[in-house]
């Protein structure tokens, strides 16, 4: 399945990597409804595009994403005037769907987080497999200072950094730096410069290339499963997944390559 | 609803803030049954007192709370001699109820943690929305060294710092400092002096004032919900809460204030 | 119940402590099926051996455990050729059973982690009550680089360090040091030398000696319960456990020793 045509995000494929750039720099990549629809279209494609092994998500113009779009809010308000609360519910819920879809992509997702990482941008940071921040990036959930809630974001924040940190950040609207975000476990790396971010990203992709794509997709699925079902059941399911992996094409090639002391096919440059 | 008359805790209202001080300095604010009853009475009032937006909980005389009260234990032992195990069960369970009630208060709770933060005091620290410790405060759960269990506390400790840290601290009875407590995510801030604690508290209250009270209460409710129901259901519920917030008084005022570049009514000094 | 005779692990009892050493230094203590069976036999004994209060788990020859055994994999492959996928499922699942059993031992388990802590060794580190690493130990889950999954390990890794760190480490196969493992909360201590590890272990055992054995076993059971049942139910159960502890032999002795300002019987050297 081909990627859709998009205007608010930019797509660039580089071998097994898809570079996905939020591309509304004039509004610090505020997440418009149009952008959400385009991201959902990309997710549709990614679910079948197993030639893509990693997705690098970042923002154009020095910011990741400044949150929701104010103009959209005004339009939604007009629409809700006639349609009532359900219009607002749909408006809000679609963003949770977006986070659920990207959280569960078969690819490994890598977020590069610079400048503003606010509201919806904060939520998007929370569902990446690997998060690399600039140490001076600014993370915040300012929703309750506007009289509204970080509604679709909050559950992903709790999953990401735990209840204790989530309650402080959501209830005070505190702004934290990339370094603090690393200390809280929100991101994995905080880097001092754009060059250091590039070097870190290159290293992450180098490591990722060594890992078999289907094994990774299934491991990611297993990690999600682990959070949803009791431990014994997860272990039973894991044993089934292991038996399929070890007897499948990747398991055979991986074992053989190991014995022959050569890189596996998926690891070759 | 007015606050009850209390003798073992001191209450002082300062605008939207309630200062609640555990006030038995002669026993390092050991948590007597009387104190527990008074705290429950305050919780009854707080649940209806939406003019109060934040509750600052601390101890008198340089300690937060040294744990359970030894005299109460002796009385309970006498009572249990005639009434049997159920008397002990009630004695113990009420403290869990206290923690559940304070964990879920509609207000934002801020714990200031100095000196001894032991046993029940440790539990109380674990349910605050924001925790500010002195770097030299002493945190411990010494229960198993007395042949008993940190029974009502343990579940809140697991929720607070995770299973891995909880097993070490409960099974060794280890004493940790405020700085270590921050590194474990038990508290959000560890400060070097009483002055630094005051400055941190002032900054927290300044941030809190900017956040709309009902939006905060609902966000806190959503965070709790997130831990109790599956993700998809939490997101559906969050969308309903969002629709109510955005169309309610706070949501209207917050958006308007943002457009008009002025503080919202709740944020004005 | 006596401990079984073992050839791939070494056992040494020292008063209330059992020293359990993975003992295949020629293969960096790779976890063979034989070793798994021996460890399960030791668990059978430990569940009835309440004279043992702590179990110290380490590896012989400077490494903890380098993961699964390659020869076993070859044998399993041969067997599965005739028996099909269920043979692989049993092969894999038994390791999860081992982790479940050791996670739930009534004794406090202390892992000493040096050199390679890979694959299955990483899993074993994740179920210890107290983990002491050499700062230069090497932790990794390289499974997906071999085309297979960290199947039985993944759920314990999520429980240990959370979803966010688990997804990075499993999907990149990243190697981290003992110091990084401490920063992620995978281990409790990272030490600079073998001497510092010995000193830390001695201090942990000194603290552990002060804690009553049955109170500790029941607290550990309660911590596990907390993760499996809703909070209110866990608190009800905790109150029952408290009533039994406080009226039992340890609770009586502990209170008396406290009043008499002497060490409790279990704390005496």
mmCIF file of C-alpha atoms in Angstrom, chain B residues 92-245:
data_model
loop_
_atom_site.group_PDB
_atom_site.id
_atom_site.type_symbol
_atom_site.label_atom_id
_atom_site.label_comp_id
_atom_site.label_asym_id
_atom_site.label_seq_id
_atom_site.Cartn_x
_atom_site.Cartn_y
_atom_site.Cartn_z
ATOM 1 C CA UNK B 92 -5.421 -1.634 60.431
ATOM 2 C CA UNK B 93 -7.889 -1.172 57.587
ATOM 3 C CA UNK B 94 -8.979 2.335 58.559
ATOM 4 C CA UNK B 95 -5.534 3.625 57.681
ATOM 5 C CA UNK B 96 -5.893 2.268 54.149
ATOM 6 C CA UNK B 97 -9.226 4.044 53.907
ATOM 7 C CA UNK B 98 -7.508 7.268 54.943
ATOM 8 C CA UNK B 99 -4.926 6.848 52.190
ATOM 9 C CA UNK B 100 -7.603 6.028 49.611
ATOM 10 C CA UNK B 101 -9.600 9.124 50.580
ATOM 11 C CA UNK B 102 -6.635 11.512 50.426
ATOM 12 C CA UNK B 103 -5.342 9.934 47.223
ATOM 13 C CA UNK B 104 -8.648 10.818 45.550
ATOM 14 C CA UNK B 105 -9.326 14.298 46.988
ATOM 15 C CA UNK B 106 -10.580 16.759 44.352
ATOM 16 C CA UNK B 107 -7.917 19.220 45.545
ATOM 17 C CA UNK B 108 -4.249 19.045 44.641
ATOM 18 C CA UNK B 109 -2.324 17.772 47.666
ATOM 19 C CA UNK B 110 1.214 18.918 48.389
ATOM 20 C CA UNK B 111 3.274 17.094 51.018
ATOM 21 C CA UNK B 112 6.204 18.840 52.702
ATOM 22 C CA UNK B 113 8.428 16.094 54.072
ATOM 23 C CA UNK B 114 11.005 16.826 56.757
ATOM 24 C CA UNK B 115 12.657 14.710 59.451
ATOM 25 C CA UNK B 116 11.052 11.312 60.034
ATOM 26 C CA UNK B 117 8.793 9.989 57.262
ATOM 27 C CA UNK B 118 8.196 6.503 58.625
ATOM 28 C CA UNK B 119 5.563 3.772 58.316
ATOM 29 C CA UNK B 120 2.203 5.518 58.035
ATOM 30 C CA UNK B 121 3.999 8.779 57.273
ATOM 31 C CA UNK B 122 5.694 7.035 54.363
ATOM 32 C CA UNK B 123 2.259 5.917 53.187
ATOM 33 C CA UNK B 124 0.862 9.428 53.408
ATOM 34 C CA UNK B 125 3.807 10.757 51.372
ATOM 35 C CA UNK B 126 2.922 8.211 48.678
ATOM 36 C CA UNK B 127 -0.518 9.671 47.910
ATOM 37 C CA UNK B 128 0.406 13.317 47.463
ATOM 38 C CA UNK B 129 0.117 14.973 44.062
ATOM 39 C CA UNK B 130 3.308 16.931 44.666
ATOM 40 C CA UNK B 131 5.946 15.948 47.237
ATOM 41 C CA UNK B 132 8.694 18.290 48.412
ATOM 42 C CA UNK B 133 11.262 16.724 50.734
ATOM 43 C CA UNK B 134 14.161 18.061 52.699
ATOM 44 C CA UNK B 135 17.218 16.334 51.265
ATOM 45 C CA UNK B 136 18.064 14.987 54.725
ATOM 46 C CA UNK B 137 14.591 13.712 55.585
ATOM 47 C CA UNK B 138 14.594 10.056 56.632
ATOM 48 C CA UNK B 139 12.184 7.708 54.877
ATOM 49 C CA UNK B 140 11.678 4.090 56.004
ATOM 50 C CA UNK B 141 9.187 1.287 56.452
ATOM 51 C CA UNK B 142 10.549 -0.524 59.548
ATOM 52 C CA UNK B 143 7.464 -2.733 60.024
ATOM 53 C CA UNK B 144 8.975 -6.167 59.368
ATOM 54 C CA UNK B 145 11.771 -5.423 61.850
ATOM 55 C CA UNK B 146 8.952 -5.308 64.440
ATOM 56 C CA UNK B 147 7.533 -8.617 63.227
ATOM 57 C CA UNK B 148 4.550 -6.942 61.548
ATOM 58 C CA UNK B 149 3.716 -5.856 57.977
ATOM 59 C CA UNK B 150 3.546 -2.492 56.184
ATOM 60 C CA UNK B 151 0.113 -3.799 55.323
ATOM 61 C CA UNK B 152 -2.029 -0.823 54.313
ATOM 62 C CA UNK B 153 0.998 1.053 53.020
ATOM 63 C CA UNK B 154 2.492 -1.532 50.677
ATOM 64 C CA UNK B 155 -0.051 -1.172 47.840
ATOM 65 C CA UNK B 156 0.434 2.597 47.755
ATOM 66 C CA UNK B 157 4.207 2.189 47.778
ATOM 67 C CA UNK B 158 4.017 -0.163 44.783
ATOM 68 C CA UNK B 159 1.824 2.392 42.985
ATOM 69 C CA UNK B 160 4.239 5.179 43.892
ATOM 70 C CA UNK B 161 7.696 3.805 43.135
ATOM 71 C CA UNK B 162 7.019 0.496 41.415
ATOM 72 C CA UNK B 163 7.452 -3.089 42.457
ATOM 73 C CA UNK B 164 11.257 -3.185 42.145
ATOM 74 C CA UNK B 165 11.990 -0.409 44.603
ATOM 75 C CA UNK B 166 9.076 -1.404 46.857
ATOM 76 C CA UNK B 167 10.466 -4.907 47.384
ATOM 77 C CA UNK B 168 13.847 -3.626 48.489
ATOM 78 C CA UNK B 169 12.504 -0.971 50.845
ATOM 79 C CA UNK B 170 9.829 -3.120 52.487
ATOM 80 C CA UNK B 171 11.929 -6.295 52.830
ATOM 81 C CA UNK B 172 15.085 -4.641 54.177
ATOM 82 C CA UNK B 173 13.442 -1.807 56.118
ATOM 83 C CA UNK B 174 16.093 0.423 54.553
ATOM 84 C CA UNK B 175 16.321 4.045 55.546
ATOM 85 C CA UNK B 176 16.701 6.444 52.620
ATOM 86 C CA UNK B 177 17.245 10.197 52.470
ATOM 87 C CA UNK B 178 15.115 12.814 50.764
ATOM 88 C CA UNK B 179 17.641 12.920 47.927
ATOM 89 C CA UNK B 180 17.393 9.178 47.418
ATOM 90 C CA UNK B 181 13.596 9.450 47.623
ATOM 91 C CA UNK B 182 13.725 11.920 44.731
ATOM 92 C CA UNK B 183 15.964 9.612 42.706
ATOM 93 C CA UNK B 184 13.422 6.801 43.232
ATOM 94 C CA UNK B 185 10.504 9.020 42.192
ATOM 95 C CA UNK B 186 8.940 8.878 45.662
ATOM 96 C CA UNK B 187 9.086 12.684 45.885
ATOM 97 C CA UNK B 188 9.334 15.279 43.139
ATOM 98 C CA UNK B 189 11.779 17.660 44.799
ATOM 99 C CA UNK B 190 14.558 17.384 47.396
ATOM 100 C CA UNK B 191 15.671 20.691 48.844
ATOM 101 C CA UNK B 192 18.729 21.665 50.867
ATOM 102 C CA UNK B 193 17.118 23.931 53.476
ATOM 103 C CA UNK B 194 13.865 25.111 55.019
ATOM 104 C CA UNK B 195 14.174 28.272 52.927
ATOM 105 C CA UNK B 196 14.541 26.275 49.737
ATOM 106 C CA UNK B 197 11.472 24.233 50.688
ATOM 107 C CA UNK B 198 9.488 27.446 51.196
ATOM 108 C CA UNK B 199 10.627 28.773 47.832
ATOM 109 C CA UNK B 200 9.713 25.521 46.110
ATOM 110 C CA UNK B 201 6.302 25.472 47.756
ATOM 111 C CA UNK B 202 5.668 29.067 46.681
ATOM 112 C CA UNK B 203 6.589 28.171 43.114
ATOM 113 C CA UNK B 204 4.308 25.120 43.142
ATOM 114 C CA UNK B 205 1.398 27.233 44.416
ATOM 115 C CA UNK B 206 2.105 29.855 41.760
ATOM 116 C CA UNK B 207 1.879 27.203 39.047
ATOM 117 C CA UNK B 208 -1.178 25.650 40.640
ATOM 118 C CA UNK B 209 -3.016 28.974 40.726
ATOM 119 C CA UNK B 210 -2.838 29.128 36.929
ATOM 120 C CA UNK B 211 -4.655 25.780 36.579
ATOM 121 C CA UNK B 212 -8.455 25.760 36.621
ATOM 122 C CA UNK B 213 -9.802 24.017 39.750
ATOM 123 C CA UNK B 214 -12.484 21.870 38.140
ATOM 124 C CA UNK B 215 -10.257 20.970 35.216
ATOM 125 C CA UNK B 216 -7.659 19.850 37.734
ATOM 126 C CA UNK B 217 -10.149 17.849 39.801
ATOM 127 C CA UNK B 218 -11.398 16.087 36.668
ATOM 128 C CA UNK B 219 -7.888 15.462 35.369
ATOM 129 C CA UNK B 220 -6.995 13.867 38.707
ATOM 130 C CA UNK B 221 -10.099 11.705 38.474
ATOM 131 C CA UNK B 222 -9.093 10.694 34.946
ATOM 132 C CA UNK B 223 -5.592 9.731 36.060
ATOM 133 C CA UNK B 224 -7.092 7.416 38.669
ATOM 134 C CA UNK B 225 -9.573 5.991 36.135
ATOM 135 C CA UNK B 226 -6.713 5.207 33.782
ATOM 136 C CA UNK B 227 -5.303 2.776 36.316
ATOM 137 C CA UNK B 228 -8.605 0.986 36.805
ATOM 138 C CA UNK B 229 -10.101 0.425 33.359
ATOM 139 C CA UNK B 230 -8.781 -0.648 29.935
ATOM 140 C CA UNK B 231 -7.185 2.026 27.754
ATOM 141 C CA UNK B 232 -9.903 2.264 25.094
ATOM 142 C CA UNK B 233 -12.571 2.704 27.737
ATOM 143 C CA UNK B 234 -10.480 5.351 29.522
ATOM 144 C CA UNK B 235 -10.096 7.270 26.267
ATOM 145 C CA UNK B 236 -13.850 7.133 25.597
ATOM 146 C CA UNK B 237 -14.527 8.436 29.078
ATOM 147 C CA UNK B 238 -11.842 11.098 28.650
ATOM 148 C CA UNK B 239 -13.578 12.357 25.507
ATOM 149 C CA UNK B 240 -16.831 12.795 27.448
ATOM 150 C CA UNK B 241 -14.973 14.656 30.189
ATOM 151 C CA UNK B 242 -13.279 16.835 27.574
ATOM 152 C CA UNK B 243 -16.586 17.752 25.928
ATOM 153 C CA UNK B 244 -17.990 18.823 29.296
ATOM 154 C CA UNK B 245 -14.883 20.823 30.208
#
